[in-house]
């Protein structure tokens, strides 16, 4: 297992380098100019200077290598400085956003909590309601509960989140006025009242996303349970005189969780990517929203860095999913 | 086998129906039999004759729906297993009646160790602690002839060969000293030498542990080697039952006769061609109103197509459900 992990991590390095190059070239080739918003009255030579200040005058490969150096060397040094109070990265140029002239990582660190709080919590809740629903639906296949579950998850799956989100806003924020329609990122939880306000503003975005996640994962759980309920070893477990609870929740569930855990792990990176649309609908100031606004503003360093972090997470969680598979299924040995 | 000994298991008028999209399938039709203590009862019949469904109906192992055990009585230890309720039935499964299935490759749970799967019935039925169950599990593996038993408890099923897995299945079935062991074609999926080893093991254990065994098989050769008594099934019914010797020397049902002809005889002339039974076993859409074998039967006559023959006595402990009298070579009267 250890050598497998090590090997996979080593393979990940060239993979990620290639991904970073592809992202960089794609952004390079994309139309749009970071200085597009500069007024036409600004004289060309001033514009040229601004371009040079952003580093845009050097050829793309120089800028790419510079970005690599900043991302893989300077940023980690700054992180160490930040954590341990050292000053290793002092004076080195960090990845800077064109738009705000702030270090990109600093912006990401500011945005991450909003995203984790809303999208991460929604994922967690989605998983937690999906598993029991999937188990029960499979165990009582074609019962009214299963049919209802099938219907709800079909709706949850096929109706886009921007639609459910807007419907919720109209019903619960505009008509009933139970919840605020706009998520206030500046709200700090300091006491009971602000905690309640935080909860209230989280309810709708979390619900929308949790339902969407639950719809997917519960279907998956159900299918996996159904696969296993028909297996011979289930009959053996019953013939041994084990109770239904043990048969279903130990023997069948343990087997059914193997593919489901993999799917859940593979879904985790999408949390960090933020729920772009839901964040827009509820005005949650998260990473998804940041990405959209950076794309609009041609903020290349920001888009590049965000996309690349997302790629790292995908590669990482793919590895984690594989490792979990190996841990859960004794038939799989990686060494 | 002395008569008058109370049977350990007594089945009366068992009927099992499957409700399918195409209508009902009457898989078991009024099956009655007794199993005496210590006896090895062989059950033979073509594929689809209802052997497995009968045995699984006894201890409620069929999924319902589609299965519906519609009528009958299964007396075991003074209780009717069909009406005793789920809790009592669970106590009987694994503890009073052990079950071995056909395919050892899929009958064990792949994600639990063999030790875990052996401990489960011990802890559930006998109230052993984990440590006690572990000791007993090692003894059981040793009993079924798995070398280095204590260490192999930590292994997963995929680390065992097919024959070894079937030994593990036998160990699980025997874990709580059941009075009855039901083996549903336990050697069909194994190759011939392993088959012989498993048979030898069961014969051996039977004398050591003294339980009654129901042994389902296609292989009449196996039956001849180990059974005391044989039950022949066709169309979800028992068409003949007899002591093993009697069945092979004096078969009194045309289906049994046909089955016996399909067996290669070691002593018989080599040139003699094996016969196959022409036609297909029926899929019964309704409870049989005529002899289910009539359309394939060389002896069939008018009565066979309008009336379902009951079991007629054909000798001591020997019954056959046929209107033809093979001694007189003429239809039975009455
Ligand atoms: N789930 C089911 N749905 C519908 N019919 C079924 C089902 N299971 C079994 N049957 C029917 O019951 C009948 C008896 O099947 P059973 O499995 O008992 O045969 P068998 O004698 O054990 O055959 P084999 O030697 O192949 O194991 C068959 O005709 C089969 O079509
Ligand atoms: Mg069978």
XYZ file of C-alpha atoms and ligand atoms in Angstrom:
701
model
C 0.000 0.000 0.000
C 2.785 2.381 0.921
C 4.779 1.836 -2.257
C 1.562 2.095 -4.230
C 0.799 5.458 -2.643
C 4.313 6.671 -3.217
C 4.265 5.572 -6.828
C 0.945 7.261 -7.421
C 2.182 10.475 -5.823
C 5.253 10.434 -8.051
C 3.141 9.877 -11.139
C 0.966 12.783 -10.013
C 3.851 15.250 -10.371
C 4.276 15.113 -14.170
C 0.505 14.792 -14.538
C -0.041 18.021 -12.642
C 2.754 19.811 -14.506
C 1.137 18.936 -17.810
C -2.247 20.024 -16.498
C -0.819 23.355 -15.368
C 0.746 23.908 -18.783
C -2.508 23.081 -20.544
C -4.472 25.445 -18.321
C -1.900 28.178 -18.873
C -1.955 27.781 -22.645
C -5.740 27.689 -22.719
C -5.935 30.925 -20.756
C -3.262 32.368 -22.999
C -5.246 31.447 -26.095
C -8.531 32.697 -24.675
C -9.733 36.013 -26.076
C -9.786 39.009 -23.783
C -7.246 41.385 -22.396
C -6.543 42.127 -18.735
C -6.320 45.779 -19.728
C -9.569 45.687 -21.657
C -11.314 47.794 -19.031
C -8.774 50.571 -19.131
C -10.422 53.726 -20.585
C -9.619 54.518 -24.230
C -8.358 57.945 -23.220
C -5.301 56.433 -21.585
C -2.377 57.003 -23.985
C -0.800 53.895 -25.592
C 2.607 54.356 -23.984
C 1.053 54.514 -20.510
C -0.898 51.383 -21.370
C 2.360 49.711 -22.410
C 3.858 50.580 -19.037
C 0.846 49.156 -17.243
C 1.256 46.012 -19.295
C 4.900 45.758 -18.307
C 3.995 46.310 -14.667
C 1.724 43.260 -14.840
C 4.550 41.282 -16.420
C 2.549 40.843 -19.604
C 5.374 42.062 -21.869
C 7.498 38.935 -21.511
C 6.794 35.837 -23.679
C 4.344 33.203 -22.386
C 6.973 30.591 -21.420
C 8.785 33.064 -19.199
C 5.534 33.940 -17.491
C 4.639 30.250 -17.147
C 7.935 29.372 -15.484
C 7.600 32.402 -13.258
C 4.146 31.269 -12.200
C 5.481 27.756 -11.511
C 8.208 29.193 -9.343
C 5.779 31.404 -7.463
C 3.207 28.668 -6.962
C 5.505 25.818 -5.982
C 8.251 27.706 -4.175
C 7.293 31.180 -3.048
C 3.754 30.413 -1.903
C 4.751 27.438 0.264
C 7.475 29.596 1.840
C 4.926 32.251 2.637
C 2.656 29.620 4.117
C 5.487 28.456 6.370
C 6.193 32.061 7.332
C 2.554 32.549 8.129
C 2.338 29.407 10.245
C 5.623 29.625 12.122
C 6.406 33.348 12.097
C 9.602 32.846 10.103
C 10.630 35.085 7.221
C 11.829 32.715 4.539
C 9.758 34.178 1.751
C 10.530 37.765 2.505
C 10.864 39.968 -0.536
C 9.893 37.232 -2.983
C 7.183 37.992 -5.471
C 3.956 36.059 -4.739
C 1.179 35.246 -7.201
C -0.679 38.537 -7.402
C -4.206 39.093 -8.646
C -4.439 41.569 -11.559
C -7.772 42.698 -10.316
C -7.116 43.551 -6.690
C -3.297 43.576 -6.605
C -3.504 41.330 -3.548
C -1.813 37.938 -3.267
C -4.111 35.368 -4.832
C -3.663 32.937 -1.965
C -4.786 35.545 0.501
C -8.032 36.060 -1.396
C -8.559 32.319 -1.615
C -7.977 31.982 2.119
C -10.581 34.662 2.718
C -13.135 33.058 0.449
C -12.614 29.436 1.439
C -14.529 29.513 4.760
C -17.742 30.732 3.055
C -17.513 27.967 0.505
C -16.680 25.270 3.015
C -19.428 26.427 5.333
C -22.141 26.346 2.691
C -21.030 23.894 0.046
C -19.116 21.583 2.387
C -21.929 21.422 4.897
C -24.398 20.798 2.099
C -22.274 17.911 0.866
C -22.051 16.443 4.359
C -25.780 16.746 4.932
C -26.476 15.412 1.456
C -24.379 12.315 2.145
C -25.932 11.810 5.550
C -29.478 11.837 4.261
C -28.625 9.948 1.081
C -27.207 6.855 2.769
C -30.212 5.875 4.907
C -32.596 6.726 2.075
C -30.613 4.589 -0.349
C -30.423 1.683 2.089
C -34.120 1.730 2.907
C -35.178 2.221 -0.721
C -33.212 -0.825 -1.763
C -34.374 -2.957 1.138
C -37.984 -2.033 0.429
C -37.672 -1.925 -3.337
C -40.857 -0.738 -5.091
C -42.524 0.175 -1.801
C -44.194 3.581 -1.570
C -41.089 4.848 0.191
C -38.877 3.689 -2.652
C -41.204 5.128 -5.273
C -41.330 8.450 -3.473
C -37.555 8.420 -3.169
C -37.208 7.685 -6.876
C -39.514 10.546 -7.740
C -37.880 13.061 -5.406
C -34.374 12.199 -6.516
C -35.380 12.350 -10.159
C -36.710 15.841 -9.541
C -33.712 16.801 -7.409
C -31.391 15.527 -10.080
C -33.040 16.948 -13.166
C -34.192 20.350 -11.919
C -31.183 22.677 -11.959
C -30.087 24.273 -8.690
C -30.593 27.793 -10.023
C -34.245 26.937 -10.478
C -34.817 25.360 -7.061
C -32.762 28.156 -5.561
C -34.900 30.874 -7.102
C -38.109 29.056 -6.170
C -36.938 28.838 -2.556
C -36.026 32.522 -2.561
C -39.443 33.497 -3.902
C -41.340 31.303 -1.452
C -39.314 31.549 1.741
C -37.514 34.878 1.412
C -39.901 37.044 -0.572
C -43.332 35.655 0.299
C -42.902 34.158 3.761
C -39.845 36.211 4.732
C -38.466 33.383 6.883
C -34.949 33.538 5.521
C -32.824 36.326 4.005
C -32.453 36.089 0.235
C -28.876 37.365 0.219
C -26.066 35.683 2.098
C -24.177 38.201 4.190
C -20.517 37.204 4.154
C -19.501 39.921 6.572
C -21.629 38.465 9.336
C -19.435 37.414 12.246
C -20.764 34.867 14.708
C -20.115 36.386 18.089
C -23.229 35.642 20.102
C -26.449 33.664 20.049
C -28.300 36.174 17.856
C -25.605 36.284 15.177
C -25.359 32.497 15.302
C -29.055 32.276 14.591
C -28.733 34.795 11.788
C -25.895 32.731 10.310
C -28.012 29.588 10.499
C -30.955 31.337 8.882
C -28.955 32.594 5.962
C -27.378 29.190 5.427
C -30.646 27.261 5.350
C -31.643 27.897 1.755
C -28.332 27.490 -0.099
C -27.473 24.445 1.997
C -30.893 22.920 1.342
C -30.663 23.413 -2.395
C -27.209 21.882 -2.635
C -27.846 19.115 -0.104
C -30.916 17.975 -2.004
C -28.982 17.921 -5.220
C -26.156 15.876 -3.697
C -28.530 13.592 -1.828
C -30.476 12.853 -5.002
C -27.351 11.591 -6.714
C -25.760 9.691 -3.867
C -28.964 8.039 -2.658
C -29.541 6.603 -6.130
C -26.039 5.280 -6.105
C -26.402 3.796 -2.652
C -29.677 2.165 -3.648
C -28.227 0.567 -6.762
C -25.243 -0.727 -4.864
C -27.432 -2.193 -2.102
C -29.678 -3.861 -4.682
C -26.637 -5.414 -6.322
C -25.589 -6.932 -3.059
C -28.973 -7.912 -1.628
C -29.293 -10.522 -4.364
C -25.916 -12.110 -3.664
C -25.479 -15.641 -2.379
C -23.626 -14.567 0.731
C -26.769 -12.764 1.905
C -28.636 -16.048 1.794
C -25.792 -17.636 3.752
C -26.023 -14.909 6.379
C -29.757 -15.522 6.733
C -29.228 -19.301 6.844
C -26.868 -18.739 9.772
C -29.805 -17.315 11.688
C -28.573 -13.724 11.803
C -31.177 -11.028 12.327
C -32.284 -8.867 9.395
C -30.531 -5.884 10.936
C -27.191 -7.655 10.940
C -27.755 -9.125 7.497
C -28.564 -5.763 5.941
C -26.568 -3.284 7.993
C -23.433 -5.393 8.419
C -23.162 -7.898 5.595
C -24.865 -6.077 2.741
C -23.975 -2.530 3.751
C -20.293 -3.246 4.199
C -20.108 -4.518 0.628
C -22.356 -1.823 -0.801
C -20.312 0.983 0.728
C -17.229 0.122 -1.322
C -18.275 1.834 -4.568
C -20.311 4.488 -2.729
C -17.366 5.633 -0.628
C -15.362 5.977 -3.816
C -18.010 8.155 -5.380
C -18.299 10.285 -2.249
C -14.537 10.799 -2.168
C -14.446 11.717 -5.845
C -17.130 14.331 -5.174
C -15.167 16.155 -2.477
C -13.079 18.360 -4.845
C -16.288 19.811 -6.238
C -16.860 21.348 -2.800
C -13.697 23.393 -3.103
C -14.570 24.401 -6.608
C -17.549 25.959 -4.966
C -21.037 25.669 -6.235
C -20.644 28.315 -8.900
C -24.300 28.694 -9.722
C -25.721 28.351 -6.229
C -23.196 30.833 -4.911
C -24.329 33.243 -7.588
C -28.016 32.762 -6.826
C -27.633 33.279 -3.090
C -24.782 35.792 -3.386
C -22.488 33.648 -1.285
C -19.037 35.183 -1.555
C -17.261 31.892 -2.067
C -14.639 30.478 -4.390
C -17.143 29.735 -7.138
C -18.152 33.346 -7.290
C -14.535 34.444 -7.186
C -13.734 32.263 -10.152
C -16.589 33.701 -12.208
C -15.697 37.314 -11.481
C -11.994 36.668 -12.180
C -12.836 35.133 -15.527
C -14.903 38.196 -16.386
C -12.038 40.486 -15.446
C -9.387 38.408 -17.257
C -7.562 38.074 -13.960
C -5.170 35.448 -15.313
C -3.143 34.659 -12.157
C -6.329 34.194 -10.161
C -8.049 31.963 -12.701
C -4.864 29.988 -13.284
C -4.272 29.397 -9.595
C -7.857 28.532 -8.715
C -8.188 26.125 -11.607
C -4.901 24.498 -10.790
C -5.739 24.025 -7.119
C -8.925 22.400 -8.291
C -6.891 20.058 -10.500
C -4.625 19.133 -7.589
C -7.633 18.288 -5.465
C -9.095 16.099 -8.181
C -5.850 14.178 -8.582
C -5.501 13.884 -4.803
C -9.017 12.650 -4.192
C -8.723 10.176 -7.024
C -5.808 8.701 -5.139
C -7.739 8.803 -1.872
C -10.671 7.030 -3.534
C -8.356 4.304 -4.799
C -6.776 3.892 -1.387
C -10.186 3.699 0.309
C -11.200 1.053 -2.187
C -8.165 -0.970 -1.259
C -8.868 -0.589 2.441
C -12.536 -1.524 2.177
C -12.184 -4.408 -0.245
C -9.779 -7.082 0.959
C -9.670 -8.619 -2.515
C -7.749 -5.612 -3.776
C -4.080 -5.498 -2.968
C -2.001 -2.779 -4.513
C 1.422 -4.179 -3.797
C -33.250 -47.630 10.214
C -35.775 -48.677 12.859
C -39.308 -47.522 12.341
C -41.193 -45.843 15.120
C -38.352 -43.462 15.970
C -39.719 -39.930 16.055
C -38.458 -37.977 13.008
C -36.270 -34.913 13.639
C -37.922 -33.124 10.799
C -41.369 -33.771 9.487
C -42.790 -32.024 6.435
C -46.479 -32.267 5.572
C -48.272 -30.958 2.494
C -45.742 -28.240 1.668
C -46.820 -25.966 -1.186
C -44.717 -23.134 -2.567
C -45.789 -20.837 -5.355
C -43.853 -18.076 -7.125
C -45.832 -15.097 -8.246
C -44.194 -13.939 -11.437
C -45.177 -11.511 -14.131
C -46.161 -14.404 -16.368
C -48.469 -15.821 -13.698
C -47.956 -18.292 -10.883
C -45.322 -20.997 -10.898
C -46.190 -23.929 -8.658
C -42.698 -24.980 -7.696
C -43.533 -27.270 -4.766
C -46.774 -29.239 -4.729
C -47.847 -31.017 -1.553
C -44.499 -32.397 -0.530
C -44.481 -34.582 2.581
C -41.538 -36.456 4.040
C -39.887 -37.387 7.305
C -36.240 -37.201 8.232
C -35.166 -39.583 10.957
C -32.362 -38.858 13.417
C -28.959 -39.658 12.014
C -30.341 -40.532 8.602
C -28.837 -39.378 5.305
C -31.646 -38.634 2.910
C -30.650 -38.155 -0.701
C -32.799 -35.943 -2.910
C -32.476 -36.304 -6.668
C -34.265 -34.891 -9.675
C -33.602 -32.931 -12.810
C -32.842 -29.246 -12.776
C -36.024 -27.351 -11.978
C -37.728 -30.230 -10.188
C -38.082 -28.149 -7.048
C -35.375 -29.579 -4.808
C -33.841 -26.302 -3.729
C -37.141 -24.490 -3.417
C -38.492 -27.253 -1.180
C -35.548 -27.093 1.199
C -35.396 -23.318 1.275
C -39.126 -23.149 1.975
C -38.569 -25.212 5.105
C -36.596 -22.530 6.869
C -38.015 -19.473 5.171
C -35.006 -18.665 3.011
C -36.960 -17.780 -0.118
C -37.436 -14.100 -0.832
C -41.061 -13.168 -0.516
C -42.232 -11.797 -2.887
C -42.065 -13.600 -5.285
C -42.161 -16.791 -3.213
C -45.243 -17.700 -1.230
C -45.216 -20.774 0.985
C -48.898 -21.398 0.755
C -49.654 -24.472 2.771
C -48.091 -27.175 4.848
C -46.416 -27.922 8.116
C -42.745 -28.227 8.949
C -42.337 -29.814 12.350
C -38.952 -29.422 13.967
C -38.298 -29.638 17.705
C -42.003 -29.486 18.480
C -42.724 -26.314 16.525
C -44.141 -25.643 13.085
C -41.489 -23.597 11.323
C -44.025 -22.136 8.909
C -46.103 -20.530 11.653
C -43.682 -20.145 14.575
C -42.727 -16.544 13.825
C -39.527 -14.911 12.665
C -37.637 -14.977 15.964
C -38.085 -18.670 16.578
C -37.195 -19.398 12.966
C -33.958 -17.431 13.284
C -33.085 -19.485 16.326
C -33.575 -22.653 14.295
C -31.570 -21.470 11.301
C -27.919 -22.046 11.843
C -28.450 -23.591 15.267
C -30.947 -26.432 14.712
C -30.683 -26.695 10.945
C -27.480 -25.981 9.065
C -27.428 -25.156 5.363
C -24.715 -25.586 2.744
C -25.155 -24.095 -0.697
C -24.050 -25.045 -4.141
C -21.541 -22.353 -4.975
C -18.757 -21.905 -2.431
C -17.219 -19.118 -4.518
C -20.102 -16.732 -3.867
C -21.616 -18.058 -0.651
C -19.125 -16.418 1.663
C -19.037 -12.684 2.263
C -15.920 -11.360 0.489
C -15.202 -8.513 2.899
C -15.164 -10.398 6.184
C -12.537 -12.852 7.365
C -13.417 -16.503 7.557
C -12.953 -16.272 11.316
C -15.525 -13.489 11.543
C -18.034 -15.450 9.513
C -17.490 -18.548 11.642
C -17.773 -16.660 14.918
C -21.058 -15.064 13.957
C -23.345 -18.088 14.472
C -21.407 -19.117 17.559
C -21.893 -15.739 19.182
C -25.492 -15.369 17.999
C -26.821 -18.783 18.973
C -24.521 -20.126 21.649
C -23.825 -16.877 23.460
C -20.068 -17.336 23.273
C -17.753 -14.398 23.791
C -15.499 -13.379 20.948
C -12.534 -15.162 22.452
C -14.459 -18.371 23.091
C -15.920 -18.241 19.604
C -12.439 -17.806 18.166
C -11.236 -20.969 19.886
C -14.264 -22.918 18.716
C -13.905 -21.519 15.191
C -10.360 -22.850 15.001
C -11.579 -26.261 16.203
C -14.252 -26.238 13.516
C -11.819 -25.407 10.731
C -9.611 -28.159 12.003
C -12.596 -30.527 12.046
C -13.330 -29.910 8.372
C -9.727 -30.567 7.494
C -8.230 -27.139 6.938
C -4.564 -27.194 7.889
C -3.117 -24.491 10.116
C -6.652 -23.593 11.202
C -5.919 -20.963 13.861
C -3.893 -18.866 11.459
C -6.270 -19.235 8.524
C -9.097 -17.679 10.525
C -7.552 -14.321 9.712
C -7.768 -14.942 5.984
C -10.453 -13.712 3.643
C -12.547 -16.071 1.493
C -10.656 -15.154 -1.685
C -7.517 -16.570 -0.126
C -9.089 -20.051 -0.087
C -9.578 -22.444 -3.003
C -13.079 -23.589 -4.007
C -12.827 -26.870 -2.139
C -11.448 -25.130 0.942
C -14.258 -22.598 0.831
C -16.806 -25.367 0.742
C -15.102 -26.821 3.806
C -15.455 -23.433 5.455
C -19.158 -23.419 4.522
C -19.521 -26.856 6.097
C -17.764 -25.606 9.222
C -20.187 -22.670 9.412
C -23.184 -24.955 8.940
C -21.929 -27.291 11.653
C -20.867 -24.529 14.030
C -23.732 -24.895 16.491
C -24.094 -28.691 16.325
C -27.287 -28.733 14.273
C -29.580 -31.756 14.369
C -30.160 -31.415 10.643
C -27.770 -30.458 7.884
C -29.207 -29.567 4.495
C -26.665 -29.675 1.692
C -27.904 -28.277 -1.623
C -25.623 -29.716 -4.303
C -22.539 -28.944 -2.240
C -20.137 -30.547 -4.689
C -21.612 -29.581 -8.063
C -19.361 -26.567 -8.481
C -16.213 -28.468 -7.560
C -13.989 -30.681 -9.656
C -14.134 -34.429 -9.268
C -11.253 -35.049 -6.876
C -12.349 -32.236 -4.583
C -15.882 -33.615 -4.790
C -14.666 -36.962 -3.530
C -12.800 -35.288 -0.665
C -15.865 -33.336 0.417
C -18.014 -36.471 0.281
C -15.474 -38.315 2.383
C -15.475 -35.444 4.866
C -19.251 -35.430 5.193
C -19.405 -39.190 5.589
C -16.786 -38.922 8.288
C -18.415 -36.008 10.128
C -21.780 -37.668 9.988
C -20.511 -40.554 12.048
C -18.611 -38.266 14.397
C -21.466 -35.841 15.002
C -24.525 -38.025 14.381
C -26.711 -35.456 12.685
C -29.357 -36.130 10.054
C -28.465 -34.934 6.570
C -30.493 -34.009 3.532
C -28.227 -34.222 0.507
C -29.452 -32.717 -2.743
C -27.686 -33.794 -5.894
C -28.000 -34.564 -9.578
C -25.558 -37.370 -9.223
C -27.105 -40.758 -8.530
C -23.629 -42.185 -8.172
C -23.052 -39.970 -5.143
C -26.412 -40.977 -3.709
C -25.567 -44.654 -4.060
C -22.390 -44.061 -2.100
C -23.655 -42.157 0.904
C -27.455 -42.107 1.281
C -29.624 -44.306 3.481
C -32.813 -43.332 1.788
C -33.599 -41.510 -1.450
C -36.341 -39.163 -2.466
C -36.895 -38.570 -6.186
C -38.518 -35.271 -7.117
C -40.233 -34.266 -10.320
C -42.443 -31.268 -11.067
C -42.318 -30.111 -7.464
C -43.556 -33.437 -6.156
C -42.014 -36.498 -4.589
C -42.534 -39.219 -7.167
C -40.698 -41.988 -5.383
C -38.988 -42.582 -2.077
C -37.217 -45.694 -0.982
C -34.248 -47.100 0.905
C -31.229 -46.609 -1.296
C -30.660 -50.277 -2.155
C -34.300 -50.779 -3.007
C -34.426 -47.737 -5.234
C -31.513 -48.883 -7.341
C -32.686 -52.495 -7.640
C -36.448 -52.015 -7.815
C -37.309 -48.548 -9.107
C -41.084 -48.263 -9.218
C -41.521 -44.956 -11.021
C -40.806 -44.508 -14.721
C -38.974 -41.265 -13.998
C -36.633 -43.002 -11.556
C -36.080 -45.733 -14.117
C -35.226 -43.159 -16.736
C -32.854 -41.392 -14.318
C -31.093 -44.639 -13.515
C -30.566 -45.284 -17.203
C -28.781 -41.963 -17.547
C -26.132 -43.018 -15.042
C -22.999 -44.562 -16.520
C -22.675 -47.962 -14.912
C -19.190 -49.002 -13.926
C -19.946 -52.686 -14.218
C -22.349 -52.506 -17.176
C -21.311 -53.136 -20.746
C -19.248 -50.279 -22.025
C -20.903 -50.197 -25.406
C -24.320 -49.573 -23.927
C -25.361 -46.081 -24.828
C -26.443 -43.733 -22.101
C -30.009 -42.749 -22.639
C -31.274 -39.280 -22.067
C -34.774 -38.497 -20.940
C -36.591 -36.999 -23.886
C -38.440 -33.743 -23.393
C -38.310 -31.016 -20.779
C -39.407 -30.922 -17.160
C -42.623 -28.921 -16.865
C -43.021 -25.409 -15.551
C -46.247 -25.699 -13.626
C -48.627 -22.806 -14.068
C -51.189 -24.471 -11.807
C -51.176 -27.250 -9.250
C -50.857 -30.466 -11.274
C -54.174 -32.124 -12.134
C -52.521 -35.000 -13.976
C -49.222 -36.825 -13.703
C -46.542 -34.228 -14.418
C -44.348 -36.855 -16.106
C -47.097 -38.269 -18.357
C -45.947 -36.505 -21.539
C -42.457 -37.993 -21.274
C -43.452 -41.369 -19.877
C -43.174 -44.613 -21.897
C -45.781 -46.265 -19.654
C -48.343 -43.464 -19.753
C -51.951 -44.354 -20.454
C -55.277 -42.542 -20.408
C -55.612 -42.257 -16.636
C -52.232 -40.545 -16.255
C -53.503 -37.549 -18.185
C -56.603 -36.926 -16.094
C -55.533 -37.788 -12.564
C -52.465 -37.040 -10.485
C -51.221 -40.314 -8.988
C -50.872 -40.408 -5.179
C -47.970 -42.241 -3.550
C -48.676 -45.995 -3.621
C -46.767 -48.319 -1.290
C -44.259 -50.377 -3.280
C -42.411 -52.175 -0.524
C -41.147 -51.551 3.037
C -40.486 -47.822 3.299
C -40.887 -47.572 -0.456
C -43.568 -45.464 -2.182
C -44.033 -44.485 -5.785
C -46.518 -42.082 -7.357
C -47.449 -44.071 -10.432
C -50.539 -45.788 -11.797
C -48.430 -48.445 -13.494
C -47.735 -51.672 -11.648
C -44.259 -52.765 -12.696
C -44.594 -56.164 -10.999
C -47.607 -57.118 -13.090
C -46.572 -54.888 -15.995
C -50.104 -53.531 -16.147
C -52.043 -50.551 -14.835
C -52.786 -50.708 -11.110
C -56.384 -51.310 -10.264
C -58.191 -48.909 -7.976
N -37.411 -16.745 -8.071
C -38.154 -17.581 -8.814
N -39.168 -17.089 -9.569
C -39.931 -17.904 -10.310
N -39.783 -19.235 -10.370
C -38.798 -19.780 -9.659
C -37.927 -18.988 -8.836
N -37.033 -19.799 -8.247
C -37.333 -21.040 -8.670
N -38.377 -21.028 -9.504
C -38.982 -22.190 -10.154
O -39.119 -23.234 -9.232
C -38.857 -24.463 -9.840
C -37.957 -25.299 -8.983
O -36.702 -24.698 -8.900
P -35.525 -25.299 -7.995
O -34.477 -24.258 -7.918
O -36.081 -25.810 -6.721
O -35.016 -26.497 -8.857
P -33.887 -27.539 -8.458
O -34.534 -28.867 -8.420
O -33.182 -27.101 -7.232
O -32.966 -27.428 -9.716
P -31.371 -27.413 -9.771
O -30.989 -28.837 -9.778
O -31.092 -26.753 -11.079
O -30.879 -26.666 -8.613
C -38.294 -24.194 -11.208
O -39.254 -24.565 -12.162
C -38.084 -22.707 -11.246
O -38.494 -22.216 -12.490
Mg -31.191 -26.289 -6.844
